[in-house]
PDB file of N, CA and C in Angstrom:
ATOM      1  N   MET H   1     -27.041  -1.296 -16.411  1.00 57.00           N
ATOM      2  CA  MET H   1     -27.745  -0.411 -14.813  1.00 57.00           C
ATOM      3  C   MET H   1     -26.128  -1.149 -13.753  1.00 57.00           C
ATOM      4  N   PRO H   2     -25.433   0.208 -13.891  1.00 71.00           N
ATOM      5  CA  PRO H   2     -24.294   0.685 -12.813  1.00 71.00           C
ATOM      6  C   PRO H   2     -24.525   0.289 -11.549  1.00 71.00           C
ATOM      7  N   LEU H   3     -23.582  -0.174 -11.009  1.00 79.00           N
ATOM      8  CA  LEU H   3     -24.131  -0.528  -9.964  1.00 79.00           C
ATOM      9  C   LEU H   3     -24.471   0.350  -7.750  1.00 79.00           C
ATOM     10  N   LEU H   4     -23.306   1.187  -9.008  1.00 85.00           N
ATOM     11  CA  LEU H   4     -22.725   1.721  -7.948  1.00 85.00           C
ATOM     12  C   LEU H   4     -23.865   2.836  -7.268  1.00 85.00           C
ATOM     13  N   GLY H   5     -23.911   2.996  -6.142  1.00 87.00           N
ATOM     14  CA  GLY H   5     -25.203   3.232  -5.256  1.00 87.00           C
ATOM     15  C   GLY H   5     -25.583   1.905  -4.261  1.00 87.00           C
ATOM     16  N   TYR H   6     -26.226   0.991  -5.226  1.00 89.00           N
ATOM     17  CA  TYR H   6     -27.276  -0.134  -5.668  1.00 89.00           C
ATOM     18  C   TYR H   6     -26.370  -1.329  -3.829  1.00 89.00           C
ATOM     19  N   LYS H   7     -27.315  -1.338  -2.948  1.00 91.00           N
ATOM     20  CA  LYS H   7     -26.937  -2.207  -2.026  1.00 91.00           C
ATOM     21  C   LYS H   7     -27.046  -3.258  -2.533  1.00 91.00           C
ATOM     22  N   GLN H   8     -26.057  -4.418  -2.854  1.00 91.00           N
ATOM     23  CA  GLN H   8     -26.377  -5.902  -3.114  1.00 91.00           C
ATOM     24  C   GLN H   8     -27.251  -6.596  -1.411  1.00 91.00           C
ATOM     25  N   THR H   9     -28.465  -7.372  -2.018  1.00 94.00           N
ATOM     26  CA  THR H   9     -29.226  -8.155  -1.307  1.00 94.00           C
ATOM     27  C   THR H   9     -27.468  -9.647  -0.714  1.00 94.00           C
ATOM     28  N   GLU H  10     -28.718  -9.471   1.234  1.00 95.00           N
ATOM     29  CA  GLU H  10     -27.494  -9.932   1.793  1.00 95.00           C
ATOM     30  C   GLU H  10     -28.114 -11.558   0.836  1.00 95.00           C
ATOM     31  N   GLU H  11     -29.061 -12.424   0.313  1.00 97.00           N
ATOM     32  CA  GLU H  11     -28.710 -13.334  -0.170  1.00 97.00           C
ATOM     33  C   GLU H  11     -27.309 -12.800  -1.818  1.00 97.00           C
ATOM     34  N   HIS H  12     -27.510 -12.589  -1.539  1.00 95.00           N
ATOM     35  CA  HIS H  12     -26.786 -11.554  -3.854  1.00 95.00           C
ATOM     36  C   HIS H  12     -25.319 -11.739  -2.742  1.00 95.00           C
ATOM     37  N   ARG H  13     -25.508 -11.209  -1.815  1.00 94.00           N
ATOM     38  CA  ARG H  13     -23.943 -11.361  -1.788  1.00 94.00           C
ATOM     39  C   ARG H  13     -23.645 -12.405  -0.777  1.00 94.00           C
ATOM     40  N   ARG H  14     -24.134 -13.563  -0.415  1.00 96.00           N
ATOM     41  CA  ARG H  14     -23.228 -15.312   0.058  1.00 96.00           C
ATOM     42  C   ARG H  14     -23.401 -15.687  -0.928  1.00 96.00           C
ATOM     43  N   LYS H  15     -24.911 -15.190  -2.022  1.00 97.00           N
ATOM     44  CA  LYS H  15     -24.457 -16.233  -3.051  1.00 97.00           C
ATOM     45  C   LYS H  15     -22.756 -16.048  -3.813  1.00 97.00           C
ATOM     46  N   MET H  16     -22.556 -14.947  -3.872  1.00 94.00           N
ATOM     47  CA  MET H  16     -21.013 -14.077  -4.597  1.00 94.00           C
ATOM     48  C   MET H  16     -19.967 -14.570  -3.793  1.00 94.00           C
ATOM     49  N   SER H  17     -19.794 -14.352  -3.124  1.00 95.00           N
ATOM     50  CA  SER H  17     -19.244 -14.588  -1.785  1.00 95.00           C
ATOM     51  C   SER H  17     -18.871 -16.031  -2.173  1.00 95.00           C
ATOM     52  N   GLU H  18     -19.678 -17.198  -1.856  1.00 95.00           N
ATOM     53  CA  GLU H  18     -19.859 -19.293  -2.428  1.00 95.00           C
ATOM     54  C   GLU H  18     -19.097 -18.834  -3.354  1.00 95.00           C
ATOM     55  N   ALA H  19     -19.418 -17.810  -4.828  1.00 95.00           N
ATOM     56  CA  ALA H  19     -18.744 -17.909  -5.550  1.00 95.00           C
ATOM     57  C   ALA H  19     -17.462 -17.826  -5.948  1.00 95.00           C
ATOM     58  N   ASN H  20     -17.096 -16.877  -5.099  1.00 94.00           N
ATOM     59  CA  ASN H  20     -15.894 -16.857  -4.941  1.00 94.00           C
ATOM     60  C   ASN H  20     -14.884 -17.633  -4.347  1.00 94.00           C
ATOM     61  N   LYS H  21     -15.361 -18.375  -3.202  1.00 94.00           N
ATOM     62  CA  LYS H  21     -14.254 -18.711  -2.711  1.00 94.00           C
ATOM     63  C   LYS H  21     -14.084 -20.023  -2.976  1.00 94.00           C
ATOM     64  N   GLY H  22     -12.977 -20.331  -2.310  1.00 91.00           N
ATOM     65  CA  GLY H  22     -11.705 -21.615  -2.770  1.00 91.00           C
ATOM     66  C   GLY H  22     -11.015 -21.211  -4.901  1.00 91.00           C
ATOM     67  N   ARG H  23     -11.293 -19.809  -5.134  1.00 92.00           N
ATOM     68  CA  ARG H  23     -10.492 -19.123  -6.482  1.00 92.00           C
ATOM     69  C   ARG H  23      -8.687 -19.097  -6.102  1.00 92.00           C
ATOM     70  N   LEU H  24      -8.896 -19.215  -6.967  1.00 93.00           N
ATOM     71  CA  LEU H  24      -6.968 -19.146  -7.260  1.00 93.00           C
ATOM     72  C   LEU H  24      -6.509 -17.858  -7.857  1.00 93.00           C
ATOM     73  N   LEU H  25      -6.150 -17.562  -7.733  1.00 93.00           N
ATOM     74  CA  LEU H  25      -5.332 -15.747  -8.967  1.00 93.00           C
ATOM     75  C   LEU H  25      -3.889 -16.825  -9.030  1.00 93.00           C
ATOM     76  N   SER H  26      -4.329 -15.183  -9.948  1.00 96.00           N
ATOM     77  CA  SER H  26      -2.906 -15.640 -10.117  1.00 96.00           C
ATOM     78  C   SER H  26      -1.414 -14.943 -10.051  1.00 96.00           C
ATOM     79  N   GLU H  27      -0.030 -15.406  -9.816  1.00 96.00           N
ATOM     80  CA  GLU H  27       0.329 -14.793  -9.241  1.00 96.00           C
ATOM     81  C   GLU H  27       0.574 -13.893 -10.008  1.00 96.00           C
ATOM     82  N   GLU H  28       0.654 -12.531 -10.630  1.00 97.00           N
ATOM     83  CA  GLU H  28       0.249 -11.473 -11.544  1.00 97.00           C
ATOM     84  C   GLU H  28      -0.514 -10.902 -11.168  1.00 97.00           C
ATOM     85  N   HIS H  29      -1.241 -11.260 -10.916  1.00 97.00           N
ATOM     86  CA  HIS H  29      -3.278 -10.432 -10.076  1.00 97.00           C
ATOM     87  C   HIS H  29      -2.437 -10.177  -8.339  1.00 97.00           C
ATOM     88  N   ARG H  30      -1.585 -11.586  -7.964  1.00 95.00           N
ATOM     89  CA  ARG H  30      -1.155 -11.427  -6.199  1.00 95.00           C
ATOM     90  C   ARG H  30      -0.585 -10.333  -5.831  1.00 95.00           C
ATOM     91  N   ARG H  31       0.597  -9.769  -7.578  1.00 96.00           N
ATOM     92  CA  ARG H  31       1.388  -8.678  -7.022  1.00 96.00           C
ATOM     93  C   ARG H  31       0.733  -7.553  -7.240  1.00 96.00           C
ATOM     94  N   LYS H  32      -0.306  -7.738  -8.024  1.00 97.00           N
ATOM     95  CA  LYS H  32      -0.930  -7.063  -8.388  1.00 97.00           C
ATOM     96  C   LYS H  32      -1.878  -5.943  -7.951  1.00 97.00           C
ATOM     97  N   ILE H  33      -2.492  -6.913  -6.281  1.00 95.00           N
ATOM     98  CA  ILE H  33      -2.815  -6.457  -6.066  1.00 95.00           C
ATOM     99  C   ILE H  33      -1.872  -6.271  -4.343  1.00 95.00           C
ATOM    100  N   GLY H  34      -1.055  -7.067  -4.311  1.00 94.00           N
ATOM    101  CA  GLY H  34       0.209  -6.135  -3.393  1.00 94.00           C
ATOM    102  C   GLY H  34       0.827  -4.329  -3.932  1.00 94.00           C
ATOM    103  N   LEU H  35       0.739  -4.400  -4.929  1.00 95.00           N
ATOM    104  CA  LEU H  35       1.838  -3.400  -4.866  1.00 95.00           C
ATOM    105  C   LEU H  35       0.410  -1.896  -4.890  1.00 95.00           C
ATOM    106  N   SER H  36      -1.321  -1.657  -5.046  1.00 94.00           N
ATOM    107  CA  SER H  36      -1.723  -1.301  -4.482  1.00 94.00           C
ATOM    108  C   SER H  36      -2.975  -1.752  -3.772  1.00 94.00           C
ATOM    109  N   ASN H  37      -1.984  -2.076  -2.834  1.00 92.00           N
ATOM    110  CA  ASN H  37      -2.017  -1.853  -0.979  1.00 92.00           C
ATOM    111  C   ASN H  37      -0.562  -1.050  -0.607  1.00 92.00           C
ATOM    112  N   MET H  38       0.615  -1.149  -1.074  1.00 93.00           N
ATOM    113  CA  MET H  38       1.587  -1.731  -0.755  1.00 93.00           C
ATOM    114  C   MET H  38       1.915   0.785  -0.777  1.00 93.00           C
ATOM    115  N   GLY H  39       3.003   1.154   0.780  1.00 90.00           N
ATOM    116  CA  GLY H  39       1.320   2.422   1.224  1.00 90.00           C
ATOM    117  C   GLY H  39       0.934   2.719   1.818  1.00 90.00           C
ATOM    118  N   HIS H  40      -0.253   1.869   2.058  1.00 89.00           N
ATOM    119  CA  HIS H  40      -1.412   1.976   2.824  1.00 89.00           C
ATOM    120  C   HIS H  40      -1.819   2.294   3.702  1.00 89.00           C
ATOM    121  N   ILE H  41      -1.269   3.294   4.456  1.00 92.00           N
ATOM    122  CA  ILE H  41      -1.279   3.199   5.500  1.00 92.00           C
ATOM    123  C   ILE H  41      -2.568   2.809   6.872  1.00 92.00           C
ATOM    124  N   VAL H  42      -2.109   1.950   7.514  1.00 92.00           N
ATOM    125  CA  VAL H  42      -3.411   1.704   8.800  1.00 92.00           C
ATOM    126  C   VAL H  42      -3.602   1.837   9.943  1.00 92.00           C
ATOM    127  N   THR H  43      -5.215   1.881  10.274  1.00 96.00           N
ATOM    128  CA  THR H  43      -4.573   3.213  11.120  1.00 96.00           C
ATOM    129  C   THR H  43      -5.025   2.362  12.357  1.00 96.00           C
ATOM    130  N   LYS H  44      -4.663   3.028  13.353  1.00 96.00           N
ATOM    131  CA  LYS H  44      -4.544   2.409  14.651  1.00 96.00           C
ATOM    132  C   LYS H  44      -5.247   1.641  14.976  1.00 96.00           C
ATOM    133  N   GLU H  45      -7.445   2.084  15.629  1.00 97.00           N
ATOM    134  CA  GLU H  45      -8.147   1.615  14.934  1.00 97.00           C
ATOM    135  C   GLU H  45      -8.206   0.452  14.365  1.00 97.00           C
ATOM    136  N   THR H  46      -8.080  -0.279  13.364  1.00 96.00           N
ATOM    137  CA  THR H  46      -7.998  -1.233  12.125  1.00 96.00           C
ATOM    138  C   THR H  46      -6.969  -2.587  12.825  1.00 96.00           C
ATOM    139  N   ARG H  47      -5.947  -1.251  13.274  1.00 95.00           N
ATOM    140  CA  ARG H  47      -4.804  -2.584  13.902  1.00 95.00           C
ATOM    141  C   ARG H  47      -5.471  -3.741  14.555  1.00 95.00           C
ATOM    142  N   ARG H  48      -6.275  -2.614  15.951  1.00 97.00           N
ATOM    143  CA  ARG H  48      -6.370  -2.861  17.495  1.00 97.00           C
ATOM    144  C   ARG H  48      -7.366  -3.777  16.163  1.00 97.00           C
ATOM    145  N   LYS H  49      -9.069  -3.568  15.138  1.00 97.00           N
ATOM    146  CA  LYS H  49      -9.615  -4.853  15.308  1.00 97.00           C
ATOM    147  C   LYS H  49      -9.451  -5.703  14.593  1.00 97.00           C
ATOM    148  N   LEU H  50      -7.845  -5.838  13.268  1.00 95.00           N
ATOM    149  CA  LEU H  50      -7.114  -6.443  13.155  1.00 95.00           C
ATOM    150  C   LEU H  50      -6.895  -8.190  13.991  1.00 95.00           C
ATOM    151  N   SER H  51      -5.861  -6.744  15.169  1.00 95.00           N
ATOM    152  CA  SER H  51      -5.307  -7.984  16.532  1.00 95.00           C
ATOM    153  C   SER H  51      -6.453  -8.798  17.488  1.00 95.00           C
ATOM    154  N   LYS H  52      -7.224  -7.958  17.818  1.00 96.00           N
ATOM    155  CA  LYS H  52      -8.655  -8.922  18.311  1.00 96.00           C
ATOM    156  C   LYS H  52      -9.022 -10.167  17.307  1.00 96.00           C
ATOM    157  N   ALA H  53      -9.611  -9.590  15.756  1.00 96.00           N
ATOM    158  CA  ALA H  53     -10.224 -10.852  16.012  1.00 96.00           C
ATOM    159  C   ALA H  53      -9.204 -12.551  14.714  1.00 96.00           C
ATOM    160  N   ASN H  54      -7.917 -12.167  15.511  1.00 94.00           N
ATOM    161  CA  ASN H  54      -6.659 -12.873  14.944  1.00 94.00           C
ATOM    162  C   ASN H  54      -6.394 -13.179  16.548  1.00 94.00           C
ATOM    163  N   LYS H  55      -6.798 -12.560  17.450  1.00 95.00           N
ATOM    164  CA  LYS H  55      -5.975 -13.121  18.991  1.00 95.00           C
ATOM    165  C   LYS H  55      -7.237 -14.957  19.623  1.00 95.00           C
ATOM    166  N   GLY H  56      -6.211 -15.660  20.184  1.00 92.00           N
ATOM    167  CA  GLY H  56      -7.341 -17.082  19.985  1.00 92.00           C
ATOM    168  C   GLY H  56      -6.629 -17.523  19.504  1.00 92.00           C
ATOM    169  N   GLN H  57      -6.493 -17.787  17.650  1.00 92.00           N
ATOM    170  CA  GLN H  57      -6.166 -18.476  16.918  1.00 92.00           C
ATOM    171  C   GLN H  57      -5.184 -19.163  16.903  1.00 92.00           C
ATOM    172  N   ILE H  58      -6.251 -20.654  16.905  1.00 93.00           N
ATOM    173  CA  ILE H  58      -4.995 -22.048  16.355  1.00 93.00           C
ATOM    174  C   ILE H  58      -3.525 -21.936  15.412  1.00 93.00           C
ATOM    175  N   VAL H  59      -2.805 -21.730  15.158  1.00 92.00           N
ATOM    176  CA  VAL H  59      -2.114 -22.438  14.349  1.00 92.00           C
ATOM    177  C   VAL H  59      -1.683 -23.699  14.291  1.00 92.00           C
ATOM    178  N   SER H  60      -1.484 -24.128  13.026  1.00 96.00           N
ATOM    179  CA  SER H  60      -0.407 -25.179  13.382  1.00 96.00           C
ATOM    180  C   SER H  60       0.495 -25.839  13.234  1.00 96.00           C
ATOM    181  N   GLU H  61       1.848 -26.187  13.178  1.00 97.00           N
ATOM    182  CA  GLU H  61       2.253 -26.702  13.296  1.00 97.00           C
ATOM    183  C   GLU H  61       3.039 -26.631  12.667  1.00 97.00           C
ATOM    184  N   GLU H  62       2.716 -27.692  10.854  1.00 97.00           N
ATOM    185  CA  GLU H  62       3.286 -27.037   9.998  1.00 97.00           C
ATOM    186  C   GLU H  62       3.517 -25.735   9.282  1.00 97.00           C
ATOM    187  N   HIS H  63       2.437 -25.022  10.090  1.00 96.00           N
ATOM    188  CA  HIS H  63       2.556 -23.437   9.434  1.00 96.00           C
ATOM    189  C   HIS H  63       3.897 -22.594  10.101  1.00 96.00           C
ATOM    190  N   LYS H  64       3.507 -23.008  11.463  1.00 96.00           N
ATOM    191  CA  LYS H  64       4.959 -22.573  12.663  1.00 96.00           C
ATOM    192  C   LYS H  64       6.119 -23.032  11.736  1.00 96.00           C
ATOM    193  N   ARG H  65       6.208 -24.187  11.197  1.00 97.00           N
ATOM    194  CA  ARG H  65       7.548 -24.618  10.853  1.00 97.00           C
ATOM    195  C   ARG H  65       7.714 -23.619   9.526  1.00 97.00           C
ATOM    196  N   LYS H  66       6.336 -23.704   8.660  1.00 97.00           N
ATOM    197  CA  LYS H  66       6.161 -22.418   7.379  1.00 97.00           C
ATOM    198  C   LYS H  66       6.964 -21.093   7.925  1.00 97.00           C
ATOM    199  N   LEU H  67       6.495 -20.216   8.628  1.00 95.00           N
ATOM    200  CA  LEU H  67       6.646 -19.598   9.144  1.00 95.00           C
ATOM    201  C   LEU H  67       8.102 -19.706   9.570  1.00 95.00           C
ATOM    202  N   SER H  68       8.953 -20.658  10.650  1.00 96.00           N
ATOM    203  CA  SER H  68       9.785 -20.454  10.748  1.00 96.00           C
ATOM    204  C   SER H  68      11.269 -20.397   9.849  1.00 96.00           C
ATOM    205  N   GLU H  69      10.872 -21.608   9.152  1.00 96.00           N
ATOM    206  CA  GLU H  69      11.688 -21.513   7.911  1.00 96.00           C
ATOM    207  C   GLU H  69      12.139 -19.739   6.724  1.00 96.00           C
ATOM    208  N   PHE H  70      11.131 -19.531   7.119  1.00 95.00           N
ATOM    209  CA  PHE H  70      10.823 -17.849   6.358  1.00 95.00           C
ATOM    210  C   PHE H  70      11.359 -16.829   6.804  1.00 95.00           C
ATOM    211  N   ASN H  71      12.006 -17.203   8.509  1.00 93.00           N
ATOM    212  CA  ASN H  71      12.168 -15.806   9.045  1.00 93.00           C
ATOM    213  C   ASN H  71      13.897 -16.533   9.443  1.00 93.00           C
ATOM    214  N   LYS H  72      13.879 -17.806   9.214  1.00 95.00           N
ATOM    215  CA  LYS H  72      15.281 -18.697   9.565  1.00 95.00           C
ATOM    216  C   LYS H  72      16.742 -17.505   8.720  1.00 95.00           C
ATOM    217  N   GLY H  73      17.721 -17.073   9.332  1.00 91.00           N
ATOM    218  CA  GLY H  73      18.332 -15.767   8.508  1.00 91.00           C
ATOM    219  C   GLY H  73      18.296 -14.858   8.256  1.00 91.00           C
ATOM    220  N   LYS H  74      17.094 -13.471   8.659  1.00 91.00           N
ATOM    221  CA  LYS H  74      17.106 -12.555   8.715  1.00 91.00           C
ATOM    222  C   LYS H  74      17.705 -12.184   9.214  1.00 91.00           C
ATOM    223  N   THR H  75      18.092 -10.738   9.104  1.00 91.00           N
ATOM    224  CA  THR H  75      19.194  -9.815   9.693  1.00 91.00           C
ATOM    225  C   THR H  75      18.677  -8.516   9.894  1.00 91.00           C
ATOM    226  N   LEU H  76      17.803  -8.578  11.233  1.00 91.00           N
ATOM    227  CA  LEU H  76      16.822  -6.913  11.448  1.00 91.00           C
ATOM    228  C   LEU H  76      17.761  -6.486  12.129  1.00 91.00           C
ATOM    229  N   SER H  77      17.674  -5.162  11.564  1.00 94.00           N
ATOM    230  CA  SER H  77      17.580  -3.856  11.850  1.00 94.00           C
ATOM    231  C   SER H  77      18.129  -3.235  13.015  1.00 94.00           C
ATOM    232  N   LEU H  78      18.809  -2.970  13.327  1.00 94.00           N
ATOM    233  CA  LEU H  78      19.545  -1.757  14.893  1.00 94.00           C
ATOM    234  C   LEU H  78      18.288  -1.366  15.732  1.00 94.00           C
ATOM    235  N   GLU H  79      17.611  -0.080  14.768  1.00 95.00           N
ATOM    236  CA  GLU H  79      16.410   0.134  15.135  1.00 95.00           C
ATOM    237  C   GLU H  79      15.390  -1.053  15.765  1.00 95.00           C
ATOM    238  N   THR H  80      15.302  -2.532  14.754  1.00 93.00           N
ATOM    239  CA  THR H  80      14.176  -3.545  15.202  1.00 93.00           C
ATOM    240  C   THR H  80      14.538  -4.400  16.615  1.00 93.00           C
ATOM    241  N   LYS H  81      15.829  -4.216  16.464  1.00 93.00           N
ATOM    242  CA  LYS H  81      16.459  -4.500  18.111  1.00 93.00           C
ATOM    243  C   LYS H  81      16.364  -3.949  18.881  1.00 93.00           C
ATOM    244  N   ARG H  82      16.160  -2.513  18.989  1.00 94.00           N
ATOM    245  CA  ARG H  82      15.786  -1.962  19.699  1.00 94.00           C
ATOM    246  C   ARG H  82      15.055  -1.942  20.179  1.00 94.00           C
ATOM    247  N   ASN H  83      13.919  -1.867  19.383  1.00 93.00           N
ATOM    248  CA  ASN H  83      12.455  -1.249  19.675  1.00 93.00           C
ATOM    249  C   ASN H  83      11.735  -2.607  19.907  1.00 93.00           C
ATOM    250  N   SER H  84      13.104  -3.930  20.184  1.00 92.00           N
ATOM    251  CA  SER H  84      12.380  -5.203  20.545  1.00 92.00           C
ATOM    252  C   SER H  84      12.195  -5.373  21.888  1.00 92.00           C
ATOM    253  N   CYS H  85      14.038  -5.224  22.605  1.00 93.00           N
ATOM    254  CA  CYS H  85      14.158  -4.083  23.416  1.00 93.00           C
ATOM    255  C   CYS H  85      13.340  -3.722  24.174  1.00 93.00           C
ATOM    256  N   ASN H  86      12.740  -2.363  23.825  1.00 92.00           N
ATOM    257  CA  ASN H  86      12.693  -1.806  24.538  1.00 92.00           C
ATOM    258  C   ASN H  86      11.238  -2.174  25.396  1.00 92.00           C
ATOM    259  N   SER H  87       9.683  -3.290  24.157  1.00 88.00           N
ATOM    260  CA  SER H  87       9.245  -3.152  24.050  1.00 88.00           C
ATOM    261  C   SER H  87       8.998  -4.758  24.920  1.00 88.00           C
ATOM    262  N   MET H  88       9.977  -5.184  25.808  1.00 81.00           N
ATOM    263  CA  MET H  88       9.408  -6.242  26.629  1.00 81.00           C
ATOM    264  C   MET H  88      10.108  -5.742  28.206  1.00 81.00           C
TER     265      MET H  88
END
């Protein structure tokens, strides 16, 4: 029986969520997900919702260090630098 148009019950959705928690995806699978999202335009409303959801989250010192290491040595384009200056 195809599930198209069928609404899963809350209990079933919870069970599916629990079953998939902690599941590791292969590197190839992650790459394919990234490629499918590439070029996807996010609306201003969605960006606002994401911003609101992420506000107030506490980031660990280790995570900050990893972000810092990742971004070190990156050269910013002239346009990016200009936008950064104008936003302040």
